[in-house]
């Protein structure tokens, strides 16, 4: 009985952390959906001017969620590599095949959504994360901090992806203690507000905006959002938050690609509204529907539709998906 209890004590924190990672990923899906809807609408409108919706999304959401996704991708890289090492003598070969399948998804997605992130993720994963898996453990966080600092200096954007991949990988190798969450949240939230204010005050300084202030503000806000959500997941609303966000995160690939199709089909409706409020309502409605559909799907299947395809092609073998007892 003592042995069983010890095993449960060890497994529970791991299980809790995996649920929290799903919730963080689902949270990022929500933000990316809102930002992508807004971006596609503005691109179609040409020069629509700026209103309150634009200000809120630009200062609170834009450049705040893809860093979360990038960080989690690096973290998941280590999880998958460890899992693959338990199944095969050549885990990096399997991982490279997983990245190749992701690149195929990205190539197809690029046809309808130029500038999407799946293809860069696959490329940076092969060129940065895979070689980094051979580095000594202390080298990963050092390299991650250096590459991220360089990317911020250079204006952020997709340049941030490799450094955030490495930082996610480093956090998986060196998990921070839980007591750091509250002070880290306070510091990053203060930085996000301060840097955001600095950006607003320096809009006329083109160089300062693009070469540091804006990406730094985005990273600080992303860190504050993540730690804030993790703190909530350790409090009373935990169950409700997990019920909403975790299914979105477990089917992140399916939901992300499906949201692109919805946005593109809805563009005539979105561009007809100069206030951009329709875009916010559409994104919110689609996300609510995706939560419901994801929960229904995962009650019957272990993986989302595209997640199952991705896993099936990665391992090149049958992957059972239907849950035992399901009539689906």
Coordinates of C-alpha atoms in Angstrom, one line a residue, residues 75-211:
X75 CA 8.6 22.2 -24.0
X76 CA 6.6 19.5 -25.8
X77 CA 9.7 18.7 -27.9
X78 CA 11.4 17.4 -24.7
X79 CA 8.2 15.5 -23.6
X80 CA 8.0 13.8 -27.0
X81 CA 11.7 13.0 -27.1
X82 CA 11.5 11.3 -23.7
X83 CA 8.3 9.4 -24.7
X84 CA 9.9 8.3 -28.0
X85 CA 13.1 7.1 -26.2
X86 CA 10.9 4.7 -24.2
X87 CA 9.6 3.1 -27.4
X88 CA 12.5 3.1 -29.8
X89 CA 16.2 3.1 -30.0
X90 CA 16.2 6.0 -32.5
X91 CA 13.9 8.7 -30.9
X92 CA 15.4 11.6 -32.9
X93 CA 14.6 9.9 -36.1
X94 CA 10.9 9.6 -35.0
X95 CA 11.0 13.2 -33.9
X96 CA 12.4 14.3 -37.3
X97 CA 9.5 12.4 -39.0
X98 CA 7.1 14.2 -36.7
X99 CA 8.5 17.6 -37.8
X100 CA 8.3 16.5 -41.4
X101 CA 4.6 15.7 -41.1
X102 CA 4.1 19.1 -39.4
X103 CA 5.9 20.7 -42.3
X104 CA 3.4 19.1 -44.7
X105 CA 0.5 20.5 -42.7
X106 CA 2.2 23.9 -42.8
X107 CA 2.8 23.7 -46.6
X108 CA -0.9 23.1 -47.2
X109 CA -1.9 25.8 -44.8
X110 CA 0.5 28.3 -46.5
X111 CA -1.6 27.9 -49.7
X112 CA -4.6 29.6 -48.1
X113 CA -2.9 31.5 -45.2
X114 CA 0.6 32.9 -46.2
X115 CA 2.7 33.7 -43.3
X116 CA 1.3 30.9 -41.0
X117 CA 3.6 29.4 -38.3
X118 CA 3.4 25.6 -38.7
X119 CA 6.0 25.4 -41.5
X120 CA 8.5 27.7 -39.6
X121 CA 7.9 25.7 -36.5
X122 CA 8.8 22.5 -38.3
X123 CA 11.9 24.1 -39.9
X124 CA 13.1 25.7 -36.7
X125 CA 12.4 22.5 -34.8
X126 CA 14.7 20.6 -37.2
X127 CA 17.4 23.3 -37.4
X128 CA 17.4 24.4 -33.7
X129 CA 15.7 22.0 -31.3
X130 CA 17.0 18.8 -32.7
X131 CA 20.7 19.9 -32.6
X132 CA 20.1 21.5 -29.2
X133 CA 19.1 18.1 -27.9
X134 CA 22.7 17.1 -28.1
X135 CA 24.0 20.1 -26.1
X136 CA 24.9 19.8 -22.4
X137 CA 21.9 20.7 -20.3
X138 CA 23.3 24.0 -19.0
X139 CA 23.9 25.2 -22.6
X140 CA 20.2 25.2 -23.6
X141 CA 19.0 28.0 -21.3
X142 CA 22.1 30.1 -22.0
X143 CA 21.6 29.7 -25.7
X144 CA 17.9 30.3 -25.4
X145 CA 18.3 33.6 -23.5
X146 CA 21.0 34.8 -25.9
X147 CA 18.9 34.0 -29.0
X148 CA 15.8 35.6 -27.5
X149 CA 17.6 38.7 -26.5
X150 CA 19.0 39.0 -30.1
X151 CA 15.6 38.5 -31.6
X152 CA 14.1 41.3 -29.3
X153 CA 16.8 43.6 -30.4
X154 CA 16.1 42.8 -34.1
X155 CA 12.4 43.5 -33.8
X156 CA 10.9 40.2 -32.7
X157 CA 8.4 38.5 -35.1
X158 CA 9.4 35.1 -36.2
X159 CA 12.9 35.7 -35.1
X160 CA 11.7 35.0 -31.6
X161 CA 10.6 31.5 -32.4
X162 CA 14.1 29.7 -32.1
X163 CA 14.9 31.4 -28.7
X164 CA 11.5 30.6 -27.3
X165 CA 11.8 27.0 -28.5
X166 CA 15.0 26.7 -26.6
X167 CA 13.6 28.4 -23.4
X168 CA 10.7 26.0 -23.4
X169 CA 13.1 23.1 -23.8
X170 CA 15.2 24.6 -20.9
X171 CA 12.2 24.9 -18.6
X172 CA 11.3 21.3 -19.2
X173 CA 14.9 20.3 -18.2
X174 CA 15.0 22.7 -15.2
X175 CA 11.4 23.0 -13.9
X176 CA 11.2 26.1 -11.7
X177 CA 9.8 25.8 -8.2
X178 CA 6.1 26.7 -7.7
X179 CA 6.9 29.4 -5.2
X180 CA 8.3 31.5 -8.0
X181 CA 5.0 31.9 -9.7
X182 CA 3.5 34.8 -7.7
X183 CA 6.7 37.0 -7.8
X184 CA 7.3 36.2 -11.4
X185 CA 3.7 37.1 -12.3
X186 CA 4.1 40.5 -10.5
X187 CA 7.4 41.3 -12.2
X188 CA 6.3 40.4 -15.7
X189 CA 3.0 42.1 -15.3
X190 CA 4.7 45.3 -14.2
X191 CA 7.2 45.0 -17.1
X192 CA 4.3 44.4 -19.6
X193 CA 2.5 47.6 -18.4
X194 CA 5.7 49.7 -18.3
X195 CA 7.0 48.6 -21.7
X196 CA 3.5 48.9 -23.2
X197 CA 3.3 52.5 -21.9
X198 CA 6.8 53.2 -23.3
X199 CA 5.8 51.9 -26.7
X200 CA 2.7 54.1 -26.8
X201 CA 4.8 57.1 -25.8
X202 CA 7.4 56.3 -28.5
X203 CA 5.2 55.5 -31.5
X204 CA 6.9 58.3 -33.5
X205 CA 10.3 56.6 -33.0
X206 CA 10.2 54.0 -35.7
X207 CA 13.5 52.4 -34.7
X208 CA 12.8 52.1 -31.0
X209 CA 9.4 50.6 -31.6
X210 CA 10.5 47.9 -34.0
X211 CA 13.9 47.1 -32.5

